[in-house]
Amino acid sequence: MTQRFIIIEKDFIPEHTFECGQCFRWNKTDNGNYIGIVSDSVLEVIKEHDKYFVYFENKEEDFIKEYFDLNRDYNMLINEILSMDDKLRDAVKYGFGIRILRQDIWECIISFIISINNNIPRIKKIIENISRYYGKEIYYKGRVFYSFPKPEVLAKASEKELRMLNCGFRVPYIINAAKMIESGDVDIYGLKNKSNEEVRKELMKLPGVGEKVSSCIMLYSLGRFDIFPVDVWIKRIMENIYLKRYESPREIEKFALARFKDKAGIVQQYLYFYFRNNKDFLKGISKSGC
DNA sequence: CCTCAGGGCTCTC
DNA sequence: GAGAGCCCTGAG
């Protein structure tokens, strides 16, 4: 069993990358490293002598490099962000080491359908439940892990089973989205060369995929940084820091895209990570409203 | 015991 | 365009 590794030396802190809310299948191990299931493989990120080693099996190096977005210079991105907006200094400094992972689009779609009106610990639990129930076994270092099931599998899943796995009101969304993808009614594998508008239109054909979920898919699986997902937290943060008034998610996205341009996606990530972990800085703004 | 919110969406009006 | 309702769980 060949085990290989590559080194990530620059602009990377595992805790920031894996716990900024973009992914749900990475977990911290007892010794402080991270282990995750990525498509049909188990990956480990291990710190040795101040360097991070990615261990993997059954994958090409190019896959790993793309997954960790290693061809992008985040340090340069940060400098450009700071040069155009000083308000982001604290958030960028705090979130240094976040990389936007290039996730599998199918798993990303279902993951963010599950995220609807849900919280992160429960999202992780539901995805784990689905993988254990429907996924394939992966053996890694004598342990068993489970891959996320393919569209054809979830297309045939029963409502009863998925309810048992705690998917709740999202059950019909999941099954019908899987059916539409499996049948080819919605083409999720031919989106690469399409415009943001075209991609969003295609994704929103899927039940349970609205503006925000489609934005997450475009950012986290297509690597489109000129996208700014607006959830309840980002809404609050933007209203608090920039707008000083209640505003609709659509207007907030418009504002952010105009201001942060092709770096909006990573800015969104820094803001989310920083303010979720420092909620006190958001006192003074109401929790909802628009 | 209760209410409320959580990386929102759909359906109805 | 606005508003109610939603499966479930932990927090308060």
Tab-separated table of N, CA and C in Angstrom, chain A residues 82-178:
chain	number	residue	atom	x	y	z
A	82	LEU	N	-5.515	43.931	1.569
A	82	LEU	CA	-5.208	44.967	2.557
A	82	LEU	C	-4.930	46.315	1.911
A	83	SER	N	-4.369	46.281	0.728
A	83	SER	CA	-4.069	47.542	0.065
A	83	SER	C	-5.341	48.242	-0.397
A	84	MET	N	-6.430	47.483	-0.558
A	84	MET	CA	-7.648	48.148	-1.015
A	84	MET	C	-8.663	48.356	0.102
A	85	ASP	N	-8.454	47.728	1.265
A	85	ASP	CA	-9.427	47.885	2.336
A	85	ASP	C	-8.800	47.624	3.702
A	86	ASP	N	-8.550	48.684	4.427
A	86	ASP	CA	-7.881	48.542	5.715
A	86	ASP	C	-8.791	47.982	6.802
A	87	LYS	N	-10.105	48.044	6.566
A	87	LYS	CA	-11.040	47.519	7.568
A	87	LYS	C	-10.893	46.014	7.757
A	88	LEU	N	-10.276	45.362	6.786
A	88	LEU	CA	-10.171	43.905	6.820
A	88	LEU	C	-8.911	43.411	7.521
A	89	ARG	N	-8.118	44.360	8.019
A	89	ARG	CA	-6.809	43.994	8.559
A	89	ARG	C	-6.894	42.917	9.644
A	90	ASP	N	-7.740	43.140	10.640
A	90	ASP	CA	-7.823	42.187	11.760
A	90	ASP	C	-8.319	40.818	11.303
A	91	ALA	N	-9.345	40.835	10.468
A	91	ALA	CA	-9.932	39.569	10.018
A	91	ALA	C	-8.943	38.769	9.180
A	92	VAL	N	-8.224	39.454	8.320
A	92	VAL	CA	-7.253	38.775	7.448
A	92	VAL	C	-6.095	38.216	8.274
A	93	LYS	N	-5.670	39.007	9.232
A	93	LYS	CA	-4.576	38.564	10.104
A	93	LYS	C	-4.996	37.335	10.901
A	94	TYR	N	-6.210	37.397	11.421
A	94	TYR	CA	-6.729	36.286	12.229
A	94	TYR	C	-6.888	35.012	11.401
A	95	GLY	N	-7.358	35.174	10.181
A	95	GLY	CA	-7.670	34.000	9.348
A	95	GLY	C	-6.536	33.546	8.452
A	96	PHE	N	-5.365	34.174	8.619
A	96	PHE	CA	-4.229	33.775	7.786
A	96	PHE	C	-4.070	32.244	7.811
A	97	GLY	N	-3.868	31.671	6.641
A	97	GLY	CA	-3.715	30.215	6.581
A	97	GLY	C	-4.941	29.509	6.064
A	98	ILE	N	-6.020	30.275	5.844
A	98	ILE	CA	-7.187	29.690	5.183
A	98	ILE	C	-6.865	29.509	3.703
A	99	ARG	N	-7.097	28.344	3.189
A	99	ARG	CA	-7.085	28.123	1.738
A	99	ARG	C	-8.468	27.626	1.347
A	100	ILE	N	-8.954	28.067	0.202
A	100	ILE	CA	-10.252	27.587	-0.267
A	100	ILE	C	-10.054	26.238	-0.949
A	101	LEU	N	-10.620	25.204	-0.364
A	101	LEU	CA	-10.471	23.849	-0.899
A	101	LEU	C	-11.308	23.678	-2.155
A	102	ARG	N	-10.770	22.942	-3.117
A	102	ARG	CA	-11.523	22.673	-4.346
A	102	ARG	C	-12.249	21.344	-4.159
A	103	GLN	N	-13.489	21.430	-3.691
A	103	GLN	CA	-14.204	20.223	-3.297
A	103	GLN	C	-14.999	19.614	-4.445
A	104	ASP	N	-15.291	18.348	-4.303
A	104	ASP	CA	-16.109	17.647	-5.288
A	104	ASP	C	-17.484	18.307	-5.380
A	105	ILE	N	-17.905	18.618	-6.587
A	105	ILE	CA	-19.111	19.435	-6.740
A	105	ILE	C	-20.376	18.693	-6.296
A	106	TRP	N	-20.444	17.437	-6.558
A	106	TRP	CA	-21.626	16.673	-6.148
A	106	TRP	C	-21.767	16.650	-4.621
A	107	GLU	N	-20.707	16.308	-3.958
A	107	GLU	CA	-20.748	16.272	-2.492
A	107	GLU	C	-21.018	17.663	-1.920
A	108	CYS	N	-20.455	18.663	-2.588
A	108	CYS	CA	-20.640	20.042	-2.157
A	108	CYS	C	-22.125	20.446	-2.254
A	109	ILE	N	-22.767	20.055	-3.333
A	109	ILE	CA	-24.177	20.385	-3.520
A	109	ILE	C	-25.023	19.801	-2.393
A	110	ILE	N	-24.868	18.520	-2.148
A	110	ILE	CA	-25.665	17.879	-1.102
A	110	ILE	C	-25.299	18.431	0.279
A	111	SER	N	-24.015	18.675	0.499
A	111	SER	CA	-23.587	19.206	1.791
A	111	SER	C	-24.260	20.536	2.103
A	112	PHE	N	-24.340	21.399	1.078
A	112	PHE	CA	-24.910	22.718	1.354
A	112	PHE	C	-26.440	22.730	1.268
A	113	ILE	N	-27.021	21.711	0.637
A	113	ILE	CA	-28.465	21.530	0.795
A	113	ILE	C	-28.743	21.149	2.250
A	114	ILE	N	-27.899	20.301	2.795
A	114	ILE	CA	-28.055	19.904	4.195
A	114	ILE	C	-27.830	21.087	5.131
A	115	SER	N	-27.037	22.042	4.688
A	115	SER	CA	-26.720	23.187	5.552
A	115	SER	C	-27.901	24.141	5.744
A	116	ILE	N	-28.962	23.966	4.947
A	116	ILE	CA	-30.094	24.892	5.017
A	116	ILE	C	-30.695	24.918	6.416
A	117	ASN	N	-30.776	26.104	6.989
A	117	ASN	CA	-31.373	26.277	8.320
A	117	ASN	C	-30.840	25.248	9.314
A	118	ASN	N	-29.514	25.105	9.330
A	118	ASN	CA	-28.867	24.063	10.125
A	118	ASN	C	-27.586	24.635	10.719
A	119	ASN	N	-27.007	23.942	11.676
A	119	ASN	CA	-25.737	24.403	12.222
A	119	ASN	C	-24.610	23.413	11.931
A	120	ILE	N	-23.390	23.888	12.017
A	120	ILE	CA	-22.255	23.127	11.497
A	120	ILE	C	-22.066	21.754	12.161
A	121	PRO	N	-22.123	21.653	13.494
A	121	PRO	CA	-21.960	20.313	14.089
A	121	PRO	C	-22.999	19.316	13.572
A	122	ARG	N	-24.235	19.796	13.400
A	122	ARG	CA	-25.276	18.886	12.934
A	122	ARG	C	-25.122	18.570	11.445
A	123	ILE	N	-24.662	19.541	10.673
A	123	ILE	CA	-24.390	19.285	9.252
A	123	ILE	C	-23.348	18.174	9.129
A	124	LYS	N	-22.279	18.302	9.905
A	124	LYS	CA	-21.221	17.287	9.862
A	124	LYS	C	-21.757	15.916	10.238
A	125	LYS	N	-22.601	15.888	11.248
A	125	LYS	CA	-23.144	14.618	11.718
A	125	LYS	C	-24.018	13.960	10.644
A	126	ILE	N	-24.850	14.764	9.982
A	126	ILE	CA	-25.746	14.218	8.959
A	126	ILE	C	-24.941	13.679	7.765
A	127	ILE	N	-23.927	14.429	7.343
A	127	ILE	CA	-23.103	13.969	6.224
A	127	ILE	C	-22.377	12.678	6.588
A	128	GLU	N	-21.923	12.599	7.818
A	128	GLU	CA	-21.285	11.375	8.295
A	128	GLU	C	-22.287	10.213	8.297
A	129	ASN	N	-23.500	10.467	8.768
A	129	ASN	CA	-24.550	9.440	8.766
A	129	ASN	C	-24.801	8.911	7.357
A	130	ILE	N	-24.949	9.837	6.418
A	130	ILE	CA	-25.222	9.449	5.027
A	130	ILE	C	-24.075	8.611	4.468
A	131	SER	N	-22.845	9.016	4.764
A	131	SER	CA	-21.690	8.297	4.238
A	131	SER	C	-21.596	6.894	4.839
A	132	ARG	N	-21.850	6.785	6.128
A	132	ARG	CA	-21.810	5.470	6.762
A	132	ARG	C	-22.883	4.548	6.203
A	133	TYR	N	-24.027	5.122	5.927
A	133	TYR	CA	-25.159	4.300	5.499
A	133	TYR	C	-25.065	3.915	4.021
A	134	TYR	N	-24.661	4.876	3.193
A	134	TYR	CA	-24.691	4.646	1.738
A	134	TYR	C	-23.307	4.556	1.088
A	135	GLY	N	-22.280	5.046	1.778
A	135	GLY	CA	-20.963	5.152	1.137
A	135	GLY	C	-20.214	3.837	1.085
A	136	LYS	N	-19.059	3.897	0.409
A	136	LYS	CA	-18.211	2.704	0.337
A	136	LYS	C	-17.175	2.746	1.449
A	137	GLU	N	-16.781	1.572	1.889
A	137	GLU	CA	-15.748	1.491	2.925
A	137	GLU	C	-14.391	1.861	2.334
A	138	ILE	N	-13.644	2.633	3.088
A	138	ILE	CA	-12.262	2.943	2.721
A	138	ILE	C	-11.395	2.517	3.901
A	139	TYR	N	-10.400	1.694	3.641
A	139	TYR	CA	-9.521	1.277	4.727
A	139	TYR	C	-8.261	2.109	4.708
A	140	TYR	N	-7.953	2.669	5.840
A	140	TYR	CA	-6.762	3.511	5.940
A	140	TYR	C	-6.120	3.277	7.304
A	141	LYS	N	-4.894	2.823	7.281
A	141	LYS	CA	-4.154	2.540	8.512
A	141	LYS	C	-4.962	1.675	9.482
A	142	GLY	N	-5.617	0.678	8.918
A	142	GLY	CA	-6.340	-0.264	9.760
A	142	GLY	C	-7.677	0.242	10.272
A	143	ARG	N	-8.058	1.441	9.848
A	143	ARG	CA	-9.361	1.957	10.264
A	143	ARG	C	-10.306	2.016	9.071
A	144	VAL	N	-11.597	2.021	9.363
A	144	VAL	CA	-12.587	2.095	8.301
A	144	VAL	C	-13.161	3.503	8.216
A	145	PHE	N	-13.195	4.030	7.016
A	145	PHE	CA	-13.855	5.311	6.751
A	145	PHE	C	-14.888	5.074	5.662
A	146	TYR	N	-15.717	6.070	5.423
A	146	TYR	CA	-16.764	5.899	4.415
A	146	TYR	C	-16.780	7.065	3.444
A	147	SER	N	-16.806	6.732	2.173
A	147	SER	CA	-16.872	7.775	1.145
A	147	SER	C	-18.295	8.320	1.070
A	148	PHE	N	-18.416	9.517	0.508
A	148	PHE	CA	-19.748	10.070	0.288
A	148	PHE	C	-20.378	9.372	-0.922
A	149	PRO	N	-21.622	8.905	-0.815
A	149	PRO	CA	-22.243	8.121	-1.894
A	149	PRO	C	-22.433	8.917	-3.182
A	150	LYS	N	-22.392	8.202	-4.305
A	150	LYS	CA	-22.545	8.808	-5.638
A	150	LYS	C	-24.010	9.198	-5.895
A	151	PRO	N	-24.249	10.044	-6.896
A	151	PRO	CA	-25.625	10.469	-7.211
A	151	PRO	C	-26.583	9.302	-7.431
A	152	GLU	N	-26.137	8.276	-8.161
A	152	GLU	CA	-27.047	7.168	-8.467
A	152	GLU	C	-27.496	6.450	-7.199
A	153	VAL	N	-26.675	6.490	-6.171
A	153	VAL	CA	-27.044	5.828	-4.914
A	153	VAL	C	-28.118	6.634	-4.176
A	154	LEU	N	-27.879	7.938	-4.043
A	154	LEU	CA	-28.866	8.756	-3.327
A	154	LEU	C	-30.152	8.933	-4.133
A	155	ALA	N	-30.036	8.811	-5.458
A	155	ALA	CA	-31.245	8.904	-6.290
A	155	ALA	C	-32.204	7.754	-5.973
A	156	LYS	N	-31.656	6.653	-5.515
A	156	LYS	CA	-32.485	5.493	-5.196
A	156	LYS	C	-32.778	5.370	-3.708
A	157	ALA	N	-32.315	6.317	-2.930
A	157	ALA	CA	-32.538	6.248	-1.486
A	157	ALA	C	-34.015	6.461	-1.162
A	158	SER	N	-34.457	5.907	-0.066
A	158	SER	CA	-35.854	6.098	0.333
A	158	SER	C	-35.966	7.257	1.308
A	159	GLU	N	-37.134	7.891	1.291
A	159	GLU	CA	-37.369	9.006	2.215
A	159	GLU	C	-37.211	8.558	3.659
A	160	LYS	N	-37.698	7.376	3.927
A	160	LYS	CA	-37.668	6.857	5.297
A	160	LYS	C	-36.232	6.736	5.814
A	161	GLU	N	-35.366	6.192	4.942
A	161	GLU	CA	-33.962	6.030	5.337
A	161	GLU	C	-33.325	7.379	5.647
A	162	LEU	N	-33.523	8.327	4.735
A	162	LEU	CA	-32.872	9.622	4.922
A	162	LEU	C	-33.423	10.361	6.143
A	163	ARG	N	-34.689	10.150	6.426
A	163	ARG	CA	-35.244	10.760	7.639
A	163	ARG	C	-34.622	10.130	8.875
A	164	MET	N	-34.386	8.847	8.783
A	164	MET	CA	-33.738	8.137	9.881
A	164	MET	C	-32.343	8.707	10.139
A	165	LEU	N	-31.720	9.197	9.080
A	165	LEU	CA	-30.372	9.751	9.205
A	165	LEU	C	-30.410	11.234	9.578
A	166	ASN	N	-31.588	11.734	9.949
A	166	ASN	CA	-31.741	13.100	10.468
A	166	ASN	C	-31.687	14.210	9.416
A	167	CYS	N	-32.038	13.883	8.184
A	167	CYS	CA	-32.024	14.926	7.156
A	167	CYS	C	-33.253	15.826	7.227
A	168	GLY	N	-34.282	15.388	7.930
A	168	GLY	CA	-35.447	16.237	8.155
A	168	GLY	C	-36.143	16.680	6.879
A	169	PHE	N	-36.531	17.946	6.849
A	169	PHE	CA	-37.307	18.457	5.707
A	169	PHE	C	-36.493	18.518	4.423
A	170	ARG	N	-35.179	18.253	4.510
A	170	ARG	CA	-34.324	18.315	3.315
A	170	ARG	C	-34.371	17.043	2.487
A	171	VAL	N	-35.044	16.002	3.015
A	171	VAL	CA	-35.062	14.690	2.356
A	171	VAL	C	-35.508	14.766	0.888
A	172	PRO	N	-36.656	15.374	0.581
A	172	PRO	CA	-37.049	15.433	-0.834
A	172	PRO	C	-36.077	16.244	-1.690
A	173	TYR	N	-35.479	17.287	-1.107
A	173	TYR	CA	-34.480	18.052	-1.864
A	173	TYR	C	-33.334	17.134	-2.284
A	174	ILE	N	-32.841	16.367	-1.339
A	174	ILE	CA	-31.673	15.508	-1.588
A	174	ILE	C	-31.999	14.465	-2.658
A	175	ILE	N	-33.114	13.786	-2.474
A	175	ILE	CA	-33.463	12.711	-3.416
A	175	ILE	C	-33.712	13.267	-4.815
A	176	ASN	N	-34.466	14.340	-4.892
A	176	ASN	CA	-34.792	14.886	-6.211
A	176	ASN	C	-33.585	15.538	-6.887
A	177	ALA	N	-32.728	16.173	-6.099
A	177	ALA	CA	-31.498	16.731	-6.671
A	177	ALA	C	-30.637	15.599	-7.218
A	178	ALA	N	-30.532	14.524	-6.467
A	178	ALA	CA	-29.737	13.372	-6.918
A	178	ALA	C	-30.317	12.805	-8.213
